[in-house]
Short mmCIF file of N, CA and C in Angstrom, two decimals:
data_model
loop_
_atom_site.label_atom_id
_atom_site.label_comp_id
_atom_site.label_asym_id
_atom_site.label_seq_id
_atom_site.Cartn_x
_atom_site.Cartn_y
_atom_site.Cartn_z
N UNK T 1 74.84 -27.33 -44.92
CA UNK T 1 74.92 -28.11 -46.15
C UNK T 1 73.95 -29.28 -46.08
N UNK T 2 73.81 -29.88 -47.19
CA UNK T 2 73.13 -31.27 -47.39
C UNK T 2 73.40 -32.09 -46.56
N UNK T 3 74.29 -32.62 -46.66
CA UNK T 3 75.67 -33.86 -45.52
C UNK T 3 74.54 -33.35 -43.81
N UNK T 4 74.83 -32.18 -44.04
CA UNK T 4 74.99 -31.55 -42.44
C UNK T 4 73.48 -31.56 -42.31
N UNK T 5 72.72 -31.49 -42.73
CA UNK T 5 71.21 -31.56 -42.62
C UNK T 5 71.12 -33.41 -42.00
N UNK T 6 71.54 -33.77 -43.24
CA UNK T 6 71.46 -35.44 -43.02
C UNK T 6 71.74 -35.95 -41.40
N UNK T 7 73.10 -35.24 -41.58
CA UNK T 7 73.69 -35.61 -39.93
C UNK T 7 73.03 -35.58 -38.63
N UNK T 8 72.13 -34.50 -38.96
CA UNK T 8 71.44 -33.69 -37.87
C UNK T 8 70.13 -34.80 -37.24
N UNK T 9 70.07 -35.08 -39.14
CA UNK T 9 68.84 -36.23 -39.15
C UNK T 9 68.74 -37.65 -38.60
N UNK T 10 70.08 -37.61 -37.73
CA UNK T 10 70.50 -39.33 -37.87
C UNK T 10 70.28 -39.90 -38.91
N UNK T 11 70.66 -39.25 -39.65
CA UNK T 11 70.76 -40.43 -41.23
C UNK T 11 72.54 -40.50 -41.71
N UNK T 12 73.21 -40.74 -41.27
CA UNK T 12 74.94 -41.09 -40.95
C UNK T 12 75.05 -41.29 -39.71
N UNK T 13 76.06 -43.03 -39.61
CA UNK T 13 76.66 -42.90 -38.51
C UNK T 13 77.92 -43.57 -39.19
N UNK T 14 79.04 -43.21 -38.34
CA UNK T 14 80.18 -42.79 -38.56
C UNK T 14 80.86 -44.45 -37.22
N UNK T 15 81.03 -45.25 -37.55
CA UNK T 15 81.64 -47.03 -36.68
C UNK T 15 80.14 -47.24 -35.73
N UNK T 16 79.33 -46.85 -36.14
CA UNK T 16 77.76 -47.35 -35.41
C UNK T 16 77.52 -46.51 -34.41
N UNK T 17 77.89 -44.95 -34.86
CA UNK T 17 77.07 -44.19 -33.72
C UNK T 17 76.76 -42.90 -34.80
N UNK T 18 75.94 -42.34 -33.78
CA UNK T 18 75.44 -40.84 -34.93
C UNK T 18 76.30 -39.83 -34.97
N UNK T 19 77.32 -38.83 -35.50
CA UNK T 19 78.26 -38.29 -35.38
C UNK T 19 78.17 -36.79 -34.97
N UNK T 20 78.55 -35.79 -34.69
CA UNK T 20 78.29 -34.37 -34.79
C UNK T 20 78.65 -33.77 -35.98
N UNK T 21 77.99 -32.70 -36.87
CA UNK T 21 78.43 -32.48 -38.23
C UNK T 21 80.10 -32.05 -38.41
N UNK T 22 80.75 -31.93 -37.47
CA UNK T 22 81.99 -31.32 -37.37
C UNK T 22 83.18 -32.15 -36.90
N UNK T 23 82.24 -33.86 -36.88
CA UNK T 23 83.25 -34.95 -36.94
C UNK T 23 84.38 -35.23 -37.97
N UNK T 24 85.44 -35.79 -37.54
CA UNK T 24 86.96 -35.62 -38.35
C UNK T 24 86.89 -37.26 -38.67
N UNK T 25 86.99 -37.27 -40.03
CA UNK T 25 86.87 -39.00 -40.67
C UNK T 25 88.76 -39.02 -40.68
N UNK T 26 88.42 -40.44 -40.00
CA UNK T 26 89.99 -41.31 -40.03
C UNK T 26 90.14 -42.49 -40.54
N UNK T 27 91.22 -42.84 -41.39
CA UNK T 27 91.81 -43.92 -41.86
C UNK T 27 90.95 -45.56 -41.38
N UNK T 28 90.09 -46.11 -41.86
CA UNK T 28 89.84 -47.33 -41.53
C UNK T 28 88.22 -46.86 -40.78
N UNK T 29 87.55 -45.64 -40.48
CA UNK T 29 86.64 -45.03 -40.24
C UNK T 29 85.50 -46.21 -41.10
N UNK T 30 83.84 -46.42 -40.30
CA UNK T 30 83.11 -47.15 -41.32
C UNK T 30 81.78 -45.85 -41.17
N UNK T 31 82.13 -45.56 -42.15
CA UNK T 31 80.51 -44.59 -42.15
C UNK T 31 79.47 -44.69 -43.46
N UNK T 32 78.54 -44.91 -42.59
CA UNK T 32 77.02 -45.18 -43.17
C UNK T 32 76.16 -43.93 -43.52
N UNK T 33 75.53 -43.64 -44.59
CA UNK T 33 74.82 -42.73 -45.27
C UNK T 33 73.32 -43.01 -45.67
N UNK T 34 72.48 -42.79 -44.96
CA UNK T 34 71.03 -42.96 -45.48
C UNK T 34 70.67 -41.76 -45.85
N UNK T 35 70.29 -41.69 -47.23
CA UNK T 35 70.11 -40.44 -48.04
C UNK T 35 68.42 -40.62 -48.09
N UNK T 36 67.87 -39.31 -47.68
CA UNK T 36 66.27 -39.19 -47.63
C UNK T 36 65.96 -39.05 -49.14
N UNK T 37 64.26 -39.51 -48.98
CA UNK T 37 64.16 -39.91 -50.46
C UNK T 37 63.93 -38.64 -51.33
N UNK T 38 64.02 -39.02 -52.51
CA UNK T 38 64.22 -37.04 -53.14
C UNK T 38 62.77 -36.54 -53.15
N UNK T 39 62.59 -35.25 -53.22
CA UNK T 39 61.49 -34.29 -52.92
C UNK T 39 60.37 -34.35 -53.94
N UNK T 40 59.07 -34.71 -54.01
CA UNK T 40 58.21 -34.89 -54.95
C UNK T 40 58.19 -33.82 -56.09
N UNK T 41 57.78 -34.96 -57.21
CA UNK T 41 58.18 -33.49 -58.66
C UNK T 41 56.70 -33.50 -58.90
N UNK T 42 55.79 -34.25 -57.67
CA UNK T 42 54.48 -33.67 -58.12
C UNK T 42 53.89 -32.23 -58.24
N UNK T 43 53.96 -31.56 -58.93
CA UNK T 43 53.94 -30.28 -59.41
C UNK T 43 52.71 -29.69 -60.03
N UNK T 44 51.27 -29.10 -59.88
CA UNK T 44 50.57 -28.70 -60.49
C UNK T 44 50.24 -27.87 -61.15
N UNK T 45 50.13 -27.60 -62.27
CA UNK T 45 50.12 -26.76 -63.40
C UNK T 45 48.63 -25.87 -63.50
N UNK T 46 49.38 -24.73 -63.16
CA UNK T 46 48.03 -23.50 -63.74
C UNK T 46 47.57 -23.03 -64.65
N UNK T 47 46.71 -23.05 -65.04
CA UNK T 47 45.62 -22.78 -65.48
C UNK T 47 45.86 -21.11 -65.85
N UNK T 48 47.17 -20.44 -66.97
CA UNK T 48 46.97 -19.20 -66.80
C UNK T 48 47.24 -19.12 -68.47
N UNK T 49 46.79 -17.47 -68.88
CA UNK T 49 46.83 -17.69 -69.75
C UNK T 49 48.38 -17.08 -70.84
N UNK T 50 48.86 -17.90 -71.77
CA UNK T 50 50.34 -17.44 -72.34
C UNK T 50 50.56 -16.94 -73.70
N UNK T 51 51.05 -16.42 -73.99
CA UNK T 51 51.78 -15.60 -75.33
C UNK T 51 52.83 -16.30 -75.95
N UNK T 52 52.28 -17.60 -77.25
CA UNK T 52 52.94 -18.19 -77.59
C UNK T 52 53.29 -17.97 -79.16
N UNK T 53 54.67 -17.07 -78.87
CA UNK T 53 54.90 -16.32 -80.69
C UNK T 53 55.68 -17.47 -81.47
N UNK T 54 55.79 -19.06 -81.25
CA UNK T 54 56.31 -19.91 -82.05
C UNK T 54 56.19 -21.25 -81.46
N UNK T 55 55.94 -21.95 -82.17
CA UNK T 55 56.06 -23.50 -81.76
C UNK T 55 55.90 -24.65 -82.58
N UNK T 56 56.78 -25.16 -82.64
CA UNK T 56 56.83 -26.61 -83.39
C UNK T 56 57.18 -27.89 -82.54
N UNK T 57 57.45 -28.87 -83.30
CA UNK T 57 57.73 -30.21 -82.48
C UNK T 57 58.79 -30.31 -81.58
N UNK T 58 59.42 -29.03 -81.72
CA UNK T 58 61.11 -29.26 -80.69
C UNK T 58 61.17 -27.90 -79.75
N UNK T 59 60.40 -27.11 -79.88
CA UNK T 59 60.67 -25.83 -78.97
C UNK T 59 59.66 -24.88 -79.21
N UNK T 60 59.68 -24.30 -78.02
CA UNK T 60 57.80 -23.16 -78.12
C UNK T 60 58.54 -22.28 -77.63
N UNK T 61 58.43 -21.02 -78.02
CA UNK T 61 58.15 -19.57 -77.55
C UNK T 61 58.00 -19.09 -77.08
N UNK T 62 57.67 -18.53 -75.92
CA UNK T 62 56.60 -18.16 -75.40
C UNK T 62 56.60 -16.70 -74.84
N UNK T 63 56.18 -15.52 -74.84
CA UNK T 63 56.46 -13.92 -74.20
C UNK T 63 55.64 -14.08 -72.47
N UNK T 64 56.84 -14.60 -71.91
CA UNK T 64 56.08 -14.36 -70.05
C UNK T 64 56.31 -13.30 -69.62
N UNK T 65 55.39 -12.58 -68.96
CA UNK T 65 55.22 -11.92 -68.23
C UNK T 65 56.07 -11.87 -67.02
N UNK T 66 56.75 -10.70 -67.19
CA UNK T 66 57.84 -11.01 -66.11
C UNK T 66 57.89 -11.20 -64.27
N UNK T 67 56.25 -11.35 -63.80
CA UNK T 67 56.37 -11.75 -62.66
C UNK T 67 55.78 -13.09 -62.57
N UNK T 68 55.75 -14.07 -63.80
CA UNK T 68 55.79 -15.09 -63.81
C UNK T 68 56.46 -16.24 -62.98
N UNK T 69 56.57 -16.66 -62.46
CA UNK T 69 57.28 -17.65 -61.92
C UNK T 69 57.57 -19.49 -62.89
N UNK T 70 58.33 -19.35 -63.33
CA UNK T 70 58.64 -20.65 -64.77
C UNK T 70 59.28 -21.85 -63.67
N UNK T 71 59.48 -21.94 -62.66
CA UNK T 71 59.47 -23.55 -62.11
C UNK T 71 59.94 -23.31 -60.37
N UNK T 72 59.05 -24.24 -59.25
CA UNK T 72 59.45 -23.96 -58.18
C UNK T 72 60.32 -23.64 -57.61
N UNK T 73 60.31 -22.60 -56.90
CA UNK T 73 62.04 -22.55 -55.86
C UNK T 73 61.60 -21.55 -55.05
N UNK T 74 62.65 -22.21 -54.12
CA UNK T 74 62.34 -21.69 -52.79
C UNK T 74 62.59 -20.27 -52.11
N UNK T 75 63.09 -19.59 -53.50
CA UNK T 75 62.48 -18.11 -53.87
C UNK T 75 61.50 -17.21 -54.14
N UNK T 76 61.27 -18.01 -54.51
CA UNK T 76 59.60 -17.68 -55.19
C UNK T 76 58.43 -17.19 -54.33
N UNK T 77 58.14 -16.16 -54.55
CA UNK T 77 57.22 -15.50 -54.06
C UNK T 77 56.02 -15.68 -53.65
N UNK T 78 55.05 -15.85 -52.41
CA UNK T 78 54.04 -17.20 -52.26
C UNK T 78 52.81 -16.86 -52.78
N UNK T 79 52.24 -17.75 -53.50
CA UNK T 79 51.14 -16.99 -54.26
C UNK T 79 49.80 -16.43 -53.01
#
């Protein structure tokens, strides 16, 4: 999980030490969370060409090609 990545990261410690992800929180427990900073949405846009059957000021159309890929993930097939 997320948490458990963090943990791994020394980014939580649990009364001023680094914890194991499978630590048990107790009553009066002081734990600290440094959350890494979020993942860049710098994103560059290609240059391909699209099939746009409508568009106005609030919503476009568009016929993609179905091995398109419409926004990063870590599914995605490497170009």
């Amino acid at each position: 999980s997320s948490l458990s990545r963090i943990i791994k990261a020394e980014g939580v410690t649990l009364n001023d030490k680094v914890p194991k992800p499978s630590a048990k929180l107790k009553r009066g427990d002081d734990v600290i969370i440094h959350l890494p900073p979020p993942p860049s949405s710098d994103v560059e846009g290609e240059d391909i060409p699209l099939s746009i059957l409508f568009e106005d000021d609030q919503v476009a159309l568009v016929n993609k090609q179905p091995d398109l890929v419409v926004h990063p993930a870590p599914t995605a097939p490497p170009e």
